[in-house]
Amino acid sequence: MTQSVRDLLEQLFRTAVAAAHPRACLAARLPAPPAAGRLMILAAGKAAGSMVEVAERHYLDDLTIPVTTLAGLAVTRYGYGASTRVIPVIEAGHPVPDAAGLAASEQTLALAGSARADDVVLVLLSGGASANWIAPLGISFDEKQAVTRALLRSGASIKEINTVRKHLSRIKGGRLAARCCPAPVVTLAISDVPGDEPAVIGSGPTVPDATTLAEAQAVVARYRLDLSPAVGAQLENPRSETPKPGDPALARTSFALVARPADALRAAAADADAAGYVCVVLGDRLEGEAREVAASHARLARQLRLHGRRTIVLSGGELTVTLRGTGRGGPNQEYALALALALEGTEGIAALAADTDGTDGGGGNPDDAAGAYVDQTTLTRARALGLDPAACLANNDSTGFFEVLGDLFVTGPTRTNVMDFRAILVDSP
C-alpha cells in the first residue's frame, strides 16, 4: 500500500471519529440545569470522560452555575480517563469487568438513590458502559465475570449479549433510572450498536426493557453456554425480570442520541467524495461473522474494480468473532485478514478496518491496536516472512499476523465509540 493511500484511509477514519466525538455533538444537547436542587451527572462508557469534560465546560464556564450544584461520578475504560474539575472519573476494566468497575457501580447506585424530586439526573452513556457499570444481581462477581467471558467468546450479537447481562444486573435494563425515582432522568447517548436501540446501548440502564427472562434463557441455550447453576437459577427467578414499558418508576425519563454510526459514515463519505472517489456506503448496521462479511466485501470490491471507477466502500456495524483458536485479535483485524485472503493480492484494492474507540479486541490495554491495513502486497509479504495467513485466521491470530507485517493500526484511546469503521479503496485498472 502506498503511503498516500494509507494516509487517505486513515484520514477517513479520523474524520469519522471526529464527527462522533463529544466535543462536536454534545454541548448543544445538554439540558438546562434544575431551578433548585442538584445537577447529578452519572456517566459510563468509553466516552464517559470526554462527555463529562464537555458537560463541565458547558455548565461551569458557559452557564456559570455554582460548583456546589454539581455532583456525580463517571466510570470509563482504562486509559480513557479525563481531567475533570468536579465529577470524578474512575477507570475500570473492559470488556471483562473488574473490581474498580464494581466499586464505581456501587457508588453510582448510591448517588442515584440519593436523588430528590427537585434534582436532575443527567446520564451520559456510551459504548462500554455494560462492562463499566457492573452490579451483579443474585450471583457473585466472579460468576458475572464468567458470564461475560462466555458471552464474548460465543459469537453472540451485542443485543443477545446484553439481553443476558440485563437480567443479571441491578443497574442495567432500566434499573438505574428506577433507582433515581422520583428525580427526572435525562439520558444523552453515543450509539455503538446496530440500529441505535436505546435498550441495547450500554444495556439500557435508563430505559424500559422489552426483553424477557425467557429470551435470556434462549440465548444461553442457543450458544450452549456453560454457566454456573447460580446463574441458571437467577435467569429463572421472576425477581430478575427488568422494568418494562409503562413502569411508573421510569415515567420521568427521556432519552436522546447525540451521535450515531451513521453520522460518522456520513462525514467520512464527504471526505471520500472530496478526494475524487465514488462512495458506496453499505450501511452502519452490518452484523455477522467478521470473516464471512469480509468474503462478501471482497467479492464486491473485485466487481467494482472491473467497472473501472475509483471507489471507496464504507461500512459500519458490529461484527463478531466466534473464538475457536488461541490467538489474539478483534473483529476488525479478523475482518482485515479474511479480506486479504479473499482478495488474494488483487491489484488496486486496499482497506482499513478499525474500531472507532481505538481498541479492537486485545487484552484490554489502551495501547491495543484499533485495527489493521491490507493491500495487494499483504499476503506476499506475509508468506515471505514465513507466515501462513490461513493458519493465522483459523487460530484467530490476526494481531500476531499484522504485528509481524507492521500493518497494525494503533491510534490510542479516541474517547468516543460508534462501532466498527471499514473502508475499502478500489482504484481503476
XYZ file of C-alpha atoms in Angstrom, residues 79 93 106 125 130 155 176 196 219 227 274 294 317 325 334 398 403 422:
18
model
C -6.704 4.737 29.540
C -11.947 -2.985 33.255
C -21.969 0.756 43.851
C -23.924 6.976 28.102
C -22.167 -2.522 30.082
C -20.194 -15.234 18.732
C -30.604 2.748 37.222
C -29.207 2.565 17.694
C -29.521 -17.045 24.264
C -22.773 -21.275 33.150
C -13.837 15.430 -1.890
C -15.063 -9.890 4.666
C -21.808 -2.037 12.350
C -8.265 -20.684 18.323
C -10.019 -10.690 11.747
C -4.985 -11.628 13.363
C 2.080 -7.285 14.070
C -14.344 -0.183 7.425
